[in-house]
CSV table of C-alpha atoms in Angstrom, one decimal:
chain,number,residue,atom,x,y,z
A,26,ASP,CA,7.9,1.6,-4.8
A,27,GLN,CA,8.6,5.1,-6.4
A,28,GLN,CA,5.6,5.9,-8.2
A,29,VAL,CA,6.7,9.2,-9.4
A,30,LYS,CA,10.4,9.6,-10.4
A,31,GLN,CA,12.5,12.7,-11.3
A,32,ASN,CA,15.8,11.0,-12.6
A,33,SER,CA,17.9,14.1,-12.8
A,34,PRO,CA,18.8,15.2,-9.3
A,35,SER,CA,20.2,18.4,-10.8
A,36,LEU,CA,20.3,20.6,-13.8
A,37,SER,CA,22.3,23.7,-14.8
A,38,VAL,CA,21.1,26.2,-17.4
A,39,GLN,CA,22.3,29.4,-18.7
A,40,GLU,CA,20.2,32.4,-18.0
A,41,GLY,CA,17.8,33.2,-20.8
A,42,ARG,CA,17.9,29.7,-22.1
A,43,ILE,CA,15.2,27.0,-21.7
A,44,SER,CA,15.1,24.8,-18.7
A,45,ILE,CA,13.4,21.4,-19.2
A,46,LEU,CA,12.5,19.3,-16.1
A,47,ASN,CA,11.4,15.8,-16.5
A,48,CYS,CA,9.2,13.5,-14.5
A,49,ASP,CA,7.9,10.0,-14.9
A,50,TYR,CA,5.2,8.1,-13.3
A,51,THR,CA,4.1,4.5,-13.1
A,52,ASN,CA,0.6,4.6,-11.7
A,53,SER,CA,-2.0,4.8,-14.5
A,54,MET,CA,-4.6,5.9,-12.1
A,55,PHE,CA,-3.0,9.3,-11.7
A,56,ASP,CA,-4.9,11.9,-13.4
A,57,TYR,CA,-3.8,15.2,-12.1
A,58,PHE,CA,-0.2,16.5,-12.0
A,59,LEU,CA,1.5,19.4,-10.3
A,60,TRP,CA,4.8,21.1,-10.1
A,61,TYR,CA,6.1,22.8,-7.1
A,62,LYS,CA,9.2,25.0,-6.5
A,63,LYS,CA,11.0,24.9,-3.2
A,64,TYR,CA,13.6,27.2,-1.9
A,65,PRO,CA,15.7,26.2,1.2
A,66,ALA,CA,14.0,26.6,4.5
A,67,GLU,CA,10.6,27.3,2.8
A,68,GLY,CA,7.6,25.2,2.1
A,69,PRO,CA,7.0,24.2,-1.6
A,70,THR,CA,5.3,26.8,-3.8
A,71,PHE,CA,2.6,25.7,-6.4
A,72,LEU,CA,3.7,26.5,-9.9
A,73,ILE,CA,1.4,24.9,-12.4
A,74,SER,CA,-0.8,21.8,-12.8
A,75,ILE,CA,-2.3,19.8,-15.6
A,76,SER,CA,-5.3,17.5,-15.8
A,77,SER,CA,-4.9,14.1,-17.8
A,78,ILE,CA,-7.5,15.3,-20.2
A,79,LYS,CA,-5.0,17.8,-21.6
A,80,ASP,CA,-1.5,17.5,-23.0
A,81,LYS,CA,-0.3,21.0,-22.3
A,82,ASN,CA,-0.8,23.9,-19.9
A,83,GLU,CA,0.9,27.2,-20.1
A,84,ASP,CA,1.2,29.9,-17.5
A,85,GLY,CA,3.5,32.8,-18.4
A,86,ARG,CA,7.2,31.5,-18.6
A,87,PHE,CA,6.0,28.0,-17.4
A,88,THR,CA,4.6,25.3,-19.6
A,89,VAL,CA,3.9,21.6,-18.6
A,90,PHE,CA,3.5,18.9,-21.1
A,91,LEU,CA,1.9,15.6,-20.4
A,92,ASN,CA,2.5,12.5,-22.5
A,93,LYS,CA,0.0,9.9,-21.1
A,94,SER,CA,1.1,7.0,-23.3
A,95,ALA,CA,4.7,7.4,-22.0
A,96,LYS,CA,3.6,8.4,-18.4
A,97,HIS,CA,5.9,11.4,-18.7
A,98,LEU,CA,5.5,15.0,-17.9
A,99,SER,CA,7.9,17.9,-18.3
A,100,LEU,CA,8.1,21.4,-17.1
A,101,HIS,CA,9.6,24.1,-19.5
A,102,ILE,CA,10.7,27.4,-18.2
A,103,VAL,CA,11.6,29.9,-20.9
A,104,PRO,CA,13.4,32.2,-20.5
A,105,SER,CA,15.2,31.0,-17.5
A,106,GLN,CA,16.1,33.6,-14.8
A,107,PRO,CA,18.4,33.5,-11.8
A,108,GLY,CA,15.4,33.6,-9.5
A,109,ASP,CA,14.2,30.2,-10.9
A,110,SER,CA,17.3,28.5,-9.2
A,111,ALA,CA,15.4,26.2,-6.6
A,112,VAL,CA,14.5,22.6,-6.2
A,113,TYR,CA,11.5,21.6,-8.5
A,114,PHE,CA,9.2,18.8,-7.4
A,115,CYS,CA,6.6,17.1,-9.6
A,116,ALA,CA,3.6,15.5,-7.9
A,117,ALA,CA,0.7,13.3,-8.9
A,118,THR,CA,-2.6,12.4,-7.7
A,119,ARG,CA,-6.0,10.9,-8.6
A,120,LYS,CA,-8.9,13.2,-8.3
A,121,ILE,CA,-11.9,11.6,-6.6
A,122,ILE,CA,-14.8,13.9,-7.6
A,123,ILE,CA,-16.9,13.4,-4.5
A,124,GLN,CA,-14.3,13.6,-1.9
A,125,GLY,CA,-12.1,16.3,-3.7
A,126,ALA,CA,-8.4,16.4,-3.2
A,127,GLN,CA,-6.3,13.4,-2.5
A,128,LYS,CA,-2.8,12.9,-1.3
A,129,LEU,CA,-0.1,14.1,-3.5
A,130,VAL,CA,2.7,11.6,-4.5
A,131,PHE,CA,5.9,13.6,-4.9
A,132,GLY,CA,9.0,12.9,-7.0
A,133,GLN,CA,12.5,13.3,-5.4
A,134,GLY,CA,13.1,16.7,-6.8
A,135,THR,CA,15.5,18.2,-9.3
A,136,ARG,CA,17.8,21.1,-8.2
A,137,LEU,CA,17.8,23.7,-10.9
A,138,THR,CA,20.6,26.2,-11.1
A,139,ILE,CA,20.4,29.1,-13.4
A,140,ASN,CA,23.9,30.5,-14.3
A,141,PRO,CA,24.4,34.2,-15.2
B,16,GLU,CA,-4.4,36.8,2.4
B,17,ALA,CA,-2.4,35.0,5.0
B,18,GLY,CA,-0.8,31.7,4.0
B,19,VAL,CA,-0.5,28.5,5.8
B,20,THR,CA,1.3,28.9,9.0
B,21,GLN,CA,3.1,26.4,11.2
B,22,SER,CA,4.6,26.4,14.6
B,23,PRO,CA,7.2,26.0,15.9
B,24,THR,CA,9.7,26.7,13.1
B,25,HIS,CA,12.4,24.6,14.8
B,26,LEU,CA,12.4,22.0,17.5
B,27,ILE,CA,15.0,19.9,19.2
B,28,LYS,CA,13.8,16.7,21.0
B,29,THR,CA,15.4,13.7,22.7
B,30,ARG,CA,14.8,10.1,21.5
B,31,GLY,CA,11.7,8.7,23.2
B,32,GLN,CA,10.0,12.1,23.8
B,33,GLN,CA,6.7,13.2,22.2
B,34,VAL,CA,6.2,16.2,20.0
B,35,THR,CA,3.2,18.3,18.7
B,36,LEU,CA,3.5,20.3,15.6
B,37,ARG,CA,0.7,22.9,14.8
B,38,CYS,CA,-0.7,24.1,11.4
B,39,SER,CA,-3.2,26.8,10.5
B,40,PRO,CA,-4.6,26.6,7.0
B,41,ILE,CA,-5.5,29.3,4.6
B,42,SER,CA,-8.8,30.9,5.5
B,43,GLY,CA,-11.6,29.0,3.7
B,44,HIS,CA,-9.6,25.9,3.2
B,45,THR,CA,-11.1,22.8,4.9
B,46,SER,CA,-8.4,20.3,4.1
B,47,VAL,CA,-5.1,19.9,5.8
B,48,TYR,CA,-2.3,17.6,4.8
B,49,TRP,CA,1.0,16.7,6.5
B,50,TYR,CA,4.2,15.6,4.8
B,51,GLN,CA,7.6,14.6,6.0
B,52,GLN,CA,10.8,15.6,4.2
B,53,ALA,CA,13.6,13.6,5.7
B,54,LEU,CA,17.2,14.5,4.7
B,55,GLY,CA,17.9,13.3,1.1
B,56,LEU,CA,14.4,12.0,0.6
B,57,GLY,CA,11.4,13.6,-1.2
B,58,LEU,CA,8.2,14.6,0.4
B,59,GLN,CA,6.3,11.7,1.8
B,60,PHE,CA,2.6,11.9,2.6
B,61,LEU,CA,1.7,11.4,6.2
B,62,LEU,CA,-1.9,12.4,6.8
B,63,TRP,CA,-4.9,14.2,5.3
B,64,TYR,CA,-7.7,15.7,7.3
B,65,ASP,CA,-10.9,17.2,6.0
B,66,GLU,CA,-13.8,18.6,7.8
B,67,GLY,CA,-12.4,17.4,11.1
B,68,GLU,CA,-11.8,13.7,10.0
B,69,GLU,CA,-8.9,11.8,9.0
B,70,ARG,CA,-9.5,10.9,5.3
B,71,ASN,CA,-6.2,9.2,4.3
B,72,ARG,CA,-3.0,8.1,5.9
B,73,GLY,CA,0.5,7.4,4.4
B,74,ASN,CA,2.8,4.5,5.3
B,75,PHE,CA,3.9,5.6,8.7
B,76,PRO,CA,3.6,3.9,12.1
B,77,PRO,CA,0.7,4.6,14.4
B,78,ARG,CA,2.9,6.8,16.7
B,79,PHE,CA,2.3,9.4,14.0
B,80,SER,CA,-1.1,10.8,14.7
B,81,GLY,CA,-3.0,14.0,14.5
B,82,ARG,CA,-6.3,15.8,14.5
B,83,GLN,CA,-8.2,18.6,13.0
B,84,PHE,CA,-10.0,21.3,15.0
B,85,PRO,CA,-13.5,22.8,14.2
B,86,ASN,CA,-11.6,26.0,13.0
B,87,TYR,CA,-9.8,23.7,10.5
B,88,SER,CA,-6.3,24.1,12.1
B,89,SER,CA,-4.4,20.9,12.7
B,90,GLU,CA,-1.9,19.2,15.1
B,91,LEU,CA,0.5,16.5,14.2
B,92,ASN,CA,1.7,14.3,17.2
B,93,VAL,CA,4.7,12.0,17.1
B,94,ASN,CA,5.1,9.8,20.1
B,95,ALA,CA,8.4,7.9,21.1
B,96,LEU,CA,10.5,9.8,18.8
B,97,GLU,CA,13.3,8.1,17.0
B,98,LEU,CA,16.4,9.5,15.4
B,99,GLU,CA,15.1,8.9,11.9
B,100,ASP,CA,12.1,11.1,12.7
B,101,SER,CA,14.3,14.1,12.2
B,102,ALA,CA,12.9,15.9,9.3
B,103,LEU,CA,11.2,18.9,7.9
B,104,TYR,CA,7.5,18.6,8.5
B,105,LEU,CA,5.3,20.4,6.1
B,106,CYS,CA,1.7,21.3,6.3
B,107,ALA,CA,-0.4,22.1,3.3
B,108,SER,CA,-4.1,23.1,2.9
B,109,SER,CA,-6.4,23.2,0.1
B,110,GLN,CA,-10.0,24.1,-0.8
B,111,ARG,CA,-10.9,20.7,-2.1
B,112,ASP,CA,-9.0,20.9,-5.1
B,113,ASN,CA,-5.5,19.6,-5.8
B,114,GLU,CA,-3.7,22.8,-5.4
B,115,GLN,CA,-2.3,22.4,-2.1
B,116,TYR,CA,-0.5,25.5,-0.6
B,117,PHE,CA,2.4,24.8,1.8
B,118,GLY,CA,3.5,26.4,4.9
B,119,PRO,CA,7.1,27.1,5.7
B,120,GLY,CA,7.5,23.9,7.7
B,121,THR,CA,8.8,22.8,11.2
B,122,ARG,CA,12.3,21.5,11.3
B,123,LEU,CA,12.4,18.7,13.9
B,124,THR,CA,15.9,17.4,15.2
B,125,VAL,CA,15.9,14.3,17.4
B,126,THR,CA,19.1,13.6,19.4
């Protein structure tokens, strides 16, 4: 049962344009969502997160949007740069206040290629 | 500040053997997580240790086990290796929030 889905295995975008990566989830108990970026032969790097009490979080060129009713989140990168070429994973979890961090459930990833 | 470190970087083992992978978290982080990324698959949660105790476990057989030491470093042990255990094993640490920071991984090949 794939609780977090990234339906686009790959995405190609022109340098300078906007990249939009999508993610859907099925578990309504998830209340915290994260995006990670992964280069080959490296571990994932944390990019940006959003709590379910918000619908938008912005950090520089990266913005994450959350639509709880649709159980959908997206990552916008603008403007896209060649160094953004990587695999992007969305992840979801349920925060338990007392115990803190929980396991992350990851999507399958989307390979983003930025063309010069 | 040093990041999460893992050793070894690459490992080749034979079916039926046992393997131990090691992880050192970021200083100040008490939680360590292990994930498996098999070829063509996403990251699958394996184990979560916090303050020396196993807090949560993914859908993996008991031959996957581990422990966390008093200095918060961690080991992942896999017994009776099978071909499908070939994967990138990633360790992450956190300071009791959900921003897990990952190490570079250990690439395990089982032949």
